[in-house]
Amino acid sequence: MTAPTQLAPGAALTAASGAAPPPRRPAAGWRRRERIIASLAVAPALLLVLAFMAYPVGYALWISLHRSNGVRYEWLGLGNYIDLLGDPLLHQVFVTNLLFLVAVPLVIFTAVICAVLLHERIRGWKFFRVLFFVPNVLSTAVVGLMFKTLFSYRGPINAAIVATGGQPIDFFSQAGTSIFVIVMALVWSGFGYQTLILLSGLSSINPEMLEAATMDGAGWWKRLWYITLPSIRGVLALVTILNVLYTFTSLFGFIFVMTAGGPGYDTTTLDYLIYTLAFSSSNLGQGAALAVLVFLLIGGLTLVQLKVFRLSDGEES
Amino acid sequence: MSETSSTLSKRSRTPIFLALCLVAVSIAFPVVFIGSSAFRSKADYLLNPFGLPESLTLENFVALWNNYGIGRALGNSLTVIAVALTLQLLIAGLAGFAMAKLPVPGVKYIRAGFVLVMLVPGQVLIIPTYLLLSNLGLVGSLQGLMLVYIATGMPFAVFFLSVTFRTLDANVLEAARIDGAGFWRTFLSVAVPMGIPGIATLAVLQFLAMWNELLFAYILLPNDQLRLLTPALAQIGGRFTSDQTLVSAGLIISSLPPLILLALASRYVMSGLGASLGR
């Protein structure tokens, strides 16, 4: 499918150099005009991406090497990075962020179960599929506030606890329970999309293989363990990588509306700390440096995970 | 039911159905709960948060509209999204069409570059984007945010549309050219109509992304007059934590458009998100 578009520039070159133009090719002038039109059509998109995505990445690197309040810049070299890496606060925040990784196996476990069950074409599976997807179209701010309301001191969860004879819990006054609620929100809002990805993986399994196994007397569980799950290993790897990355880059909305990083810094994650450093301290450079570090961290994590999954993945490319 | 796979016995289908119902309830419960609290008075809610409402009221919505500027925030959100989405689809459509069907010089590098910037997390962009826009005098104006939305969604939009346009029949485009149609004619009256399903899917996805975006909207529009809906809601939820019926009403307002979209276009949304995996 990609072949025609990639061949085109080469074809245009031969036409322009005048070497025996192939039949049914437009004239060289027309060809050149077409290339100019094509370049003009791509130009606005390209300029916007260069100005508002590529340039800012370079700018962020530059800022991270300075002490800055946004107006004056004082060269620090790697000073910001050294300060950050030695800062106990960053260590604490990093550990907190690792705690949120608990959500990854929970999301994947739930998604695998739902995908395998939906794949059995249970009555109403199409309806379930759409319903499970509902949280994914909602903003993290909305989901965060929803869970904040549910778990608030006078909210329904505490009402249920009191009704069954327990003491109400002030969920957002301690680190452990706050993280628990945020992880719940993460799982609730995330598993539907992963279910969808896994379902598309499951649908590519050759049904004849399952039928052959059934003929040989393999039960449902055996087929699940020896055929179904191994066949979607690649998709599982992808889902895992996506979720780990998500934990390091996309918690901002939840933290912002649920705990604002508190109590203290107990629920501050790396992406929330970038925001805090950037917009409530006098040194933007440190925020930029942390952003670069997080970028490097997730880039490295992706590479490592790709490698790990490839190693355990004998027959797949 | 012809699609039913026969790998499960009839007997074991019932418990599985029930298990899925349980998951469905846990998904639906928070939404239904928030939906019902939004129509209760605060006193009624505090009396028994779990129970059914004694009476229904619209006072929360009225209060949000009159005292918290939600109407204005809604207007701002719709303005930003309408302009940003239109321009983004147009610009991405041109680029996607050209990259799929025309000899763009260096198209391989452009494509690779777009994929590369898609991997950059938003956090890296916030500080430089803020400074860049403040140098341009665009912090605190809707135009600045529109620009950011157009640009940050651009790599994915171009990628998506170039895949869509690649499936166009080359013969049809050739025929249009032989009939003397220029670039714009070919693009607008041949390519766009044929690519409508893809364009619609992309429009839905980008609408959701812009509608749900919090960080840039919050940082680039510090002025209360120009707040968009999602950050305005986040602020109300942060300040008036005890007023849960009010917050619930806000949640309903801001989650209604995505929910309606999902209900009307679930096929587009889900197939589109499947395609956006690499994002």
PDB file of N, CA, C and O in Angstrom, chain A residues 179-231:
ATOM      1  N   ILE A 179      -4.163   6.962  47.730  1.00  0.00           N
ATOM      2  CA  ILE A 179      -3.624   6.246  46.571  1.00  0.00           C
ATOM      3  C   ILE A 179      -4.572   5.135  46.162  1.00  0.00           C
ATOM      4  O   ILE A 179      -4.826   4.928  44.971  1.00  0.00           O
ATOM      5  N   PHE A 180      -5.162   4.475  47.157  1.00  0.00           N
ATOM      6  CA  PHE A 180      -6.127   3.415  46.852  1.00  0.00           C
ATOM      7  C   PHE A 180      -7.271   3.962  45.985  1.00  0.00           C
ATOM      8  O   PHE A 180      -7.625   3.375  44.959  1.00  0.00           O
ATOM      9  N   VAL A 181      -7.826   5.100  46.381  1.00  0.00           N
ATOM     10  CA  VAL A 181      -8.955   5.662  45.627  1.00  0.00           C
ATOM     11  C   VAL A 181      -8.519   6.050  44.210  1.00  0.00           C
ATOM     12  O   VAL A 181      -9.230   5.781  43.227  1.00  0.00           O
ATOM     13  N   ILE A 182      -7.329   6.646  44.102  1.00  0.00           N
ATOM     14  CA  ILE A 182      -6.868   7.060  42.768  1.00  0.00           C
ATOM     15  C   ILE A 182      -6.638   5.833  41.887  1.00  0.00           C
ATOM     16  O   ILE A 182      -6.970   5.833  40.701  1.00  0.00           O
ATOM     17  N   VAL A 183      -6.079   4.758  42.496  1.00  0.00           N
ATOM     18  CA  VAL A 183      -5.872   3.529  41.715  1.00  0.00           C
ATOM     19  C   VAL A 183      -7.218   2.963  41.252  1.00  0.00           C
ATOM     20  O   VAL A 183      -7.376   2.537  40.104  1.00  0.00           O
ATOM     21  N   MET A 184      -8.216   3.009  42.138  1.00  0.00           N
ATOM     22  CA  MET A 184      -9.558   2.562  41.747  1.00  0.00           C
ATOM     23  C   MET A 184     -10.046   3.357  40.531  1.00  0.00           C
ATOM     24  O   MET A 184     -10.565   2.805  39.560  1.00  0.00           O
ATOM     25  N   ALA A 185      -9.864   4.679  40.600  1.00  0.00           N
ATOM     26  CA  ALA A 185     -10.304   5.535  39.495  1.00  0.00           C
ATOM     27  C   ALA A 185      -9.559   5.173  38.211  1.00  0.00           C
ATOM     28  O   ALA A 185     -10.145   5.129  37.127  1.00  0.00           O
ATOM     29  N   LEU A 186      -8.261   4.886  38.360  1.00  0.00           N
ATOM     30  CA  LEU A 186      -7.446   4.506  37.193  1.00  0.00           C
ATOM     31  C   LEU A 186      -7.967   3.228  36.556  1.00  0.00           C
ATOM     32  O   LEU A 186      -8.122   3.137  35.333  1.00  0.00           O
ATOM     33  N   VAL A 187      -8.237   2.224  37.392  1.00  0.00           N
ATOM     34  CA  VAL A 187      -8.710   0.947  36.862  1.00  0.00           C
ATOM     35  C   VAL A 187     -10.077   1.146  36.205  1.00  0.00           C
ATOM     36  O   VAL A 187     -10.315   0.694  35.083  1.00  0.00           O
ATOM     37  N   TRP A 188     -10.946   1.854  36.903  1.00  0.00           N
ATOM     38  CA  TRP A 188     -12.309   2.078  36.402  1.00  0.00           C
ATOM     39  C   TRP A 188     -12.271   2.751  35.039  1.00  0.00           C
ATOM     40  O   TRP A 188     -13.002   2.383  34.129  1.00  0.00           O
ATOM     41  N   SER A 189     -11.404   3.743  34.927  1.00  0.00           N
ATOM     42  CA  SER A 189     -11.436   4.531  33.694  1.00  0.00           C
ATOM     43  C   SER A 189     -10.595   3.896  32.592  1.00  0.00           C
ATOM     44  O   SER A 189     -10.742   4.244  31.433  1.00  0.00           O
ATOM     45  N   GLY A 190      -9.719   2.945  32.942  1.00  0.00           N
ATOM     46  CA  GLY A 190      -8.778   2.475  31.942  1.00  0.00           C
ATOM     47  C   GLY A 190      -9.066   1.114  31.307  1.00  0.00           C
ATOM     48  O   GLY A 190      -8.664   0.873  30.179  1.00  0.00           O
ATOM     49  N   PHE A 191      -9.805   0.247  32.022  1.00  0.00           N
ATOM     50  CA  PHE A 191      -9.817  -1.144  31.545  1.00  0.00           C
ATOM     51  C   PHE A 191     -10.637  -1.323  30.267  1.00  0.00           C
ATOM     52  O   PHE A 191     -10.380  -2.232  29.487  1.00  0.00           O
ATOM     53  N   GLY A 192     -11.615  -0.438  30.016  1.00  0.00           N
ATOM     54  CA  GLY A 192     -12.480  -0.607  28.848  1.00  0.00           C
ATOM     55  C   GLY A 192     -11.708  -0.535  27.542  1.00  0.00           C
ATOM     56  O   GLY A 192     -11.903  -1.351  26.636  1.00  0.00           O
ATOM     57  N   TYR A 193     -10.814   0.425  27.471  1.00  0.00           N
ATOM     58  CA  TYR A 193     -10.008   0.595  26.266  1.00  0.00           C
ATOM     59  C   TYR A 193      -9.089  -0.610  26.060  1.00  0.00           C
ATOM     60  O   TYR A 193      -8.963  -1.148  24.957  1.00  0.00           O
ATOM     61  N   GLN A 194      -8.483  -1.067  27.176  1.00  0.00           N
ATOM     62  CA  GLN A 194      -7.586  -2.227  27.079  1.00  0.00           C
ATOM     63  C   GLN A 194      -8.372  -3.465  26.665  1.00  0.00           C
ATOM     64  O   GLN A 194      -7.878  -4.308  25.912  1.00  0.00           O
ATOM     65  N   THR A 195      -9.606  -3.580  27.160  1.00  0.00           N
ATOM     66  CA  THR A 195     -10.461  -4.702  26.761  1.00  0.00           C
ATOM     67  C   THR A 195     -10.652  -4.700  25.251  1.00  0.00           C
ATOM     68  O   THR A 195     -10.562  -5.735  24.586  1.00  0.00           O
ATOM     69  N   LEU A 196     -10.888  -3.498  24.726  1.00  0.00           N
ATOM     70  CA  LEU A 196     -11.111  -3.351  23.289  1.00  0.00           C
ATOM     71  C   LEU A 196      -9.877  -3.801  22.493  1.00  0.00           C
ATOM     72  O   LEU A 196      -9.987  -4.536  21.507  1.00  0.00           O
ATOM     73  N   ILE A 197      -8.694  -3.374  22.943  1.00  0.00           N
ATOM     74  CA  ILE A 197      -7.466  -3.760  22.254  1.00  0.00           C
ATOM     75  C   ILE A 197      -7.291  -5.268  22.301  1.00  0.00           C
ATOM     76  O   ILE A 197      -6.992  -5.921  21.301  1.00  0.00           O
ATOM     77  N   LEU A 198      -7.499  -5.847  23.507  1.00  0.00           N
ATOM     78  CA  LEU A 198      -7.326  -7.293  23.655  1.00  0.00           C
ATOM     79  C   LEU A 198      -8.345  -8.056  22.814  1.00  0.00           C
ATOM     80  O   LEU A 198      -8.020  -9.094  22.223  1.00  0.00           O
ATOM     81  N   LEU A 199      -9.573  -7.529  22.748  1.00  0.00           N
ATOM     82  CA  LEU A 199     -10.602  -8.185  21.929  1.00  0.00           C
ATOM     83  C   LEU A 199     -10.161  -8.264  20.474  1.00  0.00           C
ATOM     84  O   LEU A 199     -10.351  -9.283  19.810  1.00  0.00           O
ATOM     85  N   SER A 200      -9.568  -7.168  19.991  1.00  0.00           N
ATOM     86  CA  SER A 200      -9.147  -7.198  18.593  1.00  0.00           C
ATOM     87  C   SER A 200      -8.013  -8.198  18.413  1.00  0.00           C
ATOM     88  O   SER A 200      -7.891  -8.824  17.359  1.00  0.00           O
ATOM     89  N   GLY A 201      -7.194  -8.387  19.463  1.00  0.00           N
ATOM     90  CA  GLY A 201      -6.160  -9.413  19.406  1.00  0.00           C
ATOM     91  C   GLY A 201      -6.768 -10.808  19.373  1.00  0.00           C
ATOM     92  O   GLY A 201      -6.355 -11.667  18.598  1.00  0.00           O
ATOM     93  N   LEU A 202      -7.780 -11.004  20.213  1.00  0.00           N
ATOM     94  CA  LEU A 202      -8.419 -12.327  20.295  1.00  0.00           C
ATOM     95  C   LEU A 202      -9.080 -12.705  18.985  1.00  0.00           C
ATOM     96  O   LEU A 202      -9.091 -13.873  18.592  1.00  0.00           O
ATOM     97  N   SER A 203      -9.640 -11.693  18.296  1.00  0.00           N
ATOM     98  CA  SER A 203     -10.392 -12.029  17.088  1.00  0.00           C
ATOM     99  C   SER A 203      -9.469 -12.478  15.958  1.00  0.00           C
ATOM    100  O   SER A 203      -9.935 -12.987  14.942  1.00  0.00           O
ATOM    101  N   SER A 204      -8.148 -12.305  16.141  1.00  0.00           N
ATOM    102  CA  SER A 204      -7.250 -12.743  15.079  1.00  0.00           C
ATOM    103  C   SER A 204      -6.739 -14.166  15.295  1.00  0.00           C
ATOM    104  O   SER A 204      -5.943 -14.680  14.525  1.00  0.00           O
ATOM    105  N   ILE A 205      -7.213 -14.788  16.390  1.00  0.00           N
ATOM    106  CA  ILE A 205      -6.803 -16.182  16.619  1.00  0.00           C
ATOM    107  C   ILE A 205      -7.551 -17.086  15.642  1.00  0.00           C
ATOM    108  O   ILE A 205      -8.757 -16.927  15.440  1.00  0.00           O
ATOM    109  N   ASN A 206      -6.835 -18.022  15.084  1.00  0.00           N
ATOM    110  CA  ASN A 206      -7.442 -18.947  14.136  1.00  0.00           C
ATOM    111  C   ASN A 206      -8.406 -19.902  14.862  1.00  0.00           C
ATOM    112  O   ASN A 206      -7.968 -20.686  15.706  1.00  0.00           O
ATOM    113  N   PRO A 207      -9.711 -19.837  14.556  1.00  0.00           N
ATOM    114  CA  PRO A 207     -10.677 -20.682  15.287  1.00  0.00           C
ATOM    115  C   PRO A 207     -10.432 -22.167  15.070  1.00  0.00           C
ATOM    116  O   PRO A 207     -10.775 -22.979  15.925  1.00  0.00           O
ATOM    117  N   GLU A 208      -9.808 -22.522  13.943  1.00  0.00           N
ATOM    118  CA  GLU A 208      -9.561 -23.946  13.689  1.00  0.00           C
ATOM    119  C   GLU A 208      -8.647 -24.560  14.740  1.00  0.00           C
ATOM    120  O   GLU A 208      -8.785 -25.720  15.110  1.00  0.00           O
ATOM    121  N   MET A 209      -7.707 -23.706  15.227  1.00  0.00           N
ATOM    122  CA  MET A 209      -6.770 -24.182  16.239  1.00  0.00           C
ATOM    123  C   MET A 209      -7.550 -24.575  17.496  1.00  0.00           C
ATOM    124  O   MET A 209      -7.308 -25.629  18.093  1.00  0.00           O
ATOM    125  N   LEU A 210      -8.508 -23.707  17.885  1.00  0.00           N
ATOM    126  CA  LEU A 210      -9.303 -23.995  19.077  1.00  0.00           C
ATOM    127  C   LEU A 210     -10.169 -25.227  18.860  1.00  0.00           C
ATOM    128  O   LEU A 210     -10.330 -26.052  19.757  1.00  0.00           O
ATOM    129  N   GLU A 211     -10.720 -25.336  17.638  1.00  0.00           N
ATOM    130  CA  GLU A 211     -11.567 -26.493  17.362  1.00  0.00           C
ATOM    131  C   GLU A 211     -10.761 -27.778  17.434  1.00  0.00           C
ATOM    132  O   GLU A 211     -11.213 -28.774  18.022  1.00  0.00           O
ATOM    133  N   ALA A 212      -9.540 -27.736  16.865  1.00  0.00           N
ATOM    134  CA  ALA A 212      -8.682 -28.920  16.899  1.00  0.00           C
ATOM    135  C   ALA A 212      -8.389 -29.315  18.337  1.00  0.00           C
ATOM    136  O   ALA A 212      -8.426 -30.505  18.695  1.00  0.00           O
ATOM    137  N   ALA A 213      -8.123 -28.303  19.179  1.00  0.00           N
ATOM    138  CA  ALA A 213      -7.828 -28.577  20.579  1.00  0.00           C
ATOM    139  C   ALA A 213      -9.039 -29.195  21.268  1.00  0.00           C
ATOM    140  O   ALA A 213      -8.901 -30.109  22.080  1.00  0.00           O
ATOM    141  N   THR A 214     -10.234 -28.659  20.914  1.00  0.00           N
ATOM    142  CA  THR A 214     -11.445 -29.212  21.513  1.00  0.00           C
ATOM    143  C   THR A 214     -11.605 -30.682  21.130  1.00  0.00           C
ATOM    144  O   THR A 214     -11.952 -31.524  21.954  1.00  0.00           O
ATOM    145  N   MET A 215     -11.340 -30.986  19.849  1.00  0.00           N
ATOM    146  CA  MET A 215     -11.392 -32.374  19.369  1.00  0.00           C
ATOM    147  C   MET A 215     -10.476 -33.250  20.200  1.00  0.00           C
ATOM    148  O   MET A 215     -10.810 -34.387  20.545  1.00  0.00           O
ATOM    149  N   ASP A 216      -9.291 -32.707  20.517  1.00  0.00           N
ATOM    150  CA  ASP A 216      -8.317 -33.490  21.270  1.00  0.00           C
ATOM    151  C   ASP A 216      -8.680 -33.584  22.743  1.00  0.00           C
ATOM    152  O   ASP A 216      -7.915 -34.126  23.534  1.00  0.00           O
ATOM    153  N   GLY A 217      -9.807 -32.990  23.112  1.00  0.00           N
ATOM    154  CA  GLY A 217     -10.284 -33.130  24.476  1.00  0.00           C
ATOM    155  C   GLY A 217      -9.800 -32.075  25.445  1.00  0.00           C
ATOM    156  O   GLY A 217      -9.907 -32.243  26.654  1.00  0.00           O
ATOM    157  N   ALA A 218      -9.262 -30.959  24.931  1.00  0.00           N
ATOM    158  CA  ALA A 218      -8.807 -29.909  25.833  1.00  0.00           C
ATOM    159  C   ALA A 218     -10.011 -29.118  26.329  1.00  0.00           C
ATOM    160  O   ALA A 218     -10.858 -28.712  25.539  1.00  0.00           O
ATOM    161  N   GLY A 219     -10.096 -28.914  27.633  1.00  0.00           N
ATOM    162  CA  GLY A 219     -11.211 -28.170  28.213  1.00  0.00           C
ATOM    163  C   GLY A 219     -11.039 -26.675  27.990  1.00  0.00           C
ATOM    164  O   GLY A 219     -10.029 -26.225  27.439  1.00  0.00           O
ATOM    165  N   TRP A 220     -12.044 -25.909  28.444  1.00  0.00           N
ATOM    166  CA  TRP A 220     -12.028 -24.463  28.222  1.00  0.00           C
ATOM    167  C   TRP A 220     -10.806 -23.808  28.859  1.00  0.00           C
ATOM    168  O   TRP A 220     -10.111 -23.018  28.258  1.00  0.00           O
ATOM    169  N   TRP A 221     -10.530 -24.191  30.110  1.00  0.00           N
ATOM    170  CA  TRP A 221      -9.394 -23.586  30.826  1.00  0.00           C
ATOM    171  C   TRP A 221      -8.072 -23.921  30.150  1.00  0.00           C
ATOM    172  O   TRP A 221      -7.190 -23.078  30.034  1.00  0.00           O
ATOM    173  N   LYS A 222      -7.958 -25.179  29.725  1.00  0.00           N
ATOM    174  CA  LYS A 222      -6.729 -25.614  29.062  1.00  0.00           C
ATOM    175  C   LYS A 222      -6.500 -24.816  27.783  1.00  0.00           C
ATOM    176  O   LYS A 222      -5.391 -24.373  27.489  1.00  0.00           O
ATOM    177  N   ARG A 223      -7.601 -24.661  27.019  1.00  0.00           N
ATOM    178  CA  ARG A 223      -7.479 -23.899  25.769  1.00  0.00           C
ATOM    179  C   ARG A 223      -7.088 -22.461  26.060  1.00  0.00           C
ATOM    180  O   ARG A 223      -6.267 -21.870  25.379  1.00  0.00           O
ATOM    181  N   LEU A 224      -7.696 -21.894  27.124  1.00  0.00           N
ATOM    182  CA  LEU A 224      -7.384 -20.507  27.489  1.00  0.00           C
ATOM    183  C   LEU A 224      -5.897 -20.369  27.788  1.00  0.00           C
ATOM    184  O   LEU A 224      -5.217 -19.472  27.298  1.00  0.00           O
ATOM    185  N   TRP A 225      -5.393 -21.305  28.598  1.00  0.00           N
ATOM    186  CA  TRP A 225      -4.022 -21.190  29.089  1.00  0.00           C
ATOM    187  C   TRP A 225      -2.982 -21.527  28.012  1.00  0.00           C
ATOM    188  O   TRP A 225      -1.943 -20.881  27.929  1.00  0.00           O
ATOM    189  N   TYR A 226      -3.289 -22.528  27.180  1.00  0.00           N
ATOM    190  CA  TYR A 226      -2.269 -22.992  26.231  1.00  0.00           C
ATOM    191  C   TYR A 226      -2.419 -22.414  24.832  1.00  0.00           C
ATOM    192  O   TYR A 226      -1.488 -22.445  24.047  1.00  0.00           O
ATOM    193  N   ILE A 227      -3.595 -21.914  24.490  1.00  0.00           N
ATOM    194  CA  ILE A 227      -3.765 -21.394  23.138  1.00  0.00           C
ATOM    195  C   ILE A 227      -4.112 -19.899  23.146  1.00  0.00           C
ATOM    196  O   ILE A 227      -3.387 -19.083  22.599  1.00  0.00           O
ATOM    197  N   THR A 228      -5.217 -19.570  23.834  1.00  0.00           N
ATOM    198  CA  THR A 228      -5.707 -18.198  23.736  1.00  0.00           C
ATOM    199  C   THR A 228      -4.684 -17.185  24.257  1.00  0.00           C
ATOM    200  O   THR A 228      -4.261 -16.280  23.532  1.00  0.00           O
ATOM    201  N   LEU A 229      -4.258 -17.354  25.508  1.00  0.00           N
ATOM    202  CA  LEU A 229      -3.355 -16.366  26.091  1.00  0.00           C
ATOM    203  C   LEU A 229      -2.013 -16.285  25.354  1.00  0.00           C
ATOM    204  O   LEU A 229      -1.553 -15.190  25.040  1.00  0.00           O
ATOM    205  N   PRO A 230      -1.377 -17.429  25.048  1.00  0.00           N
ATOM    206  CA  PRO A 230      -0.112 -17.320  24.303  1.00  0.00           C
ATOM    207  C   PRO A 230      -0.282 -16.613  22.953  1.00  0.00           C
ATOM    208  O   PRO A 230       0.615 -15.910  22.509  1.00  0.00           O
ATOM    209  N   SER A 231      -1.463 -16.790  22.315  1.00  0.00           N
ATOM    210  CA  SER A 231      -1.633 -16.174  20.997  1.00  0.00           C
ATOM    211  C   SER A 231      -1.709 -14.656  21.071  1.00  0.00           C
ATOM    212  O   SER A 231      -1.483 -13.980  20.087  1.00  0.00           O
TER     213      SER A 231
END
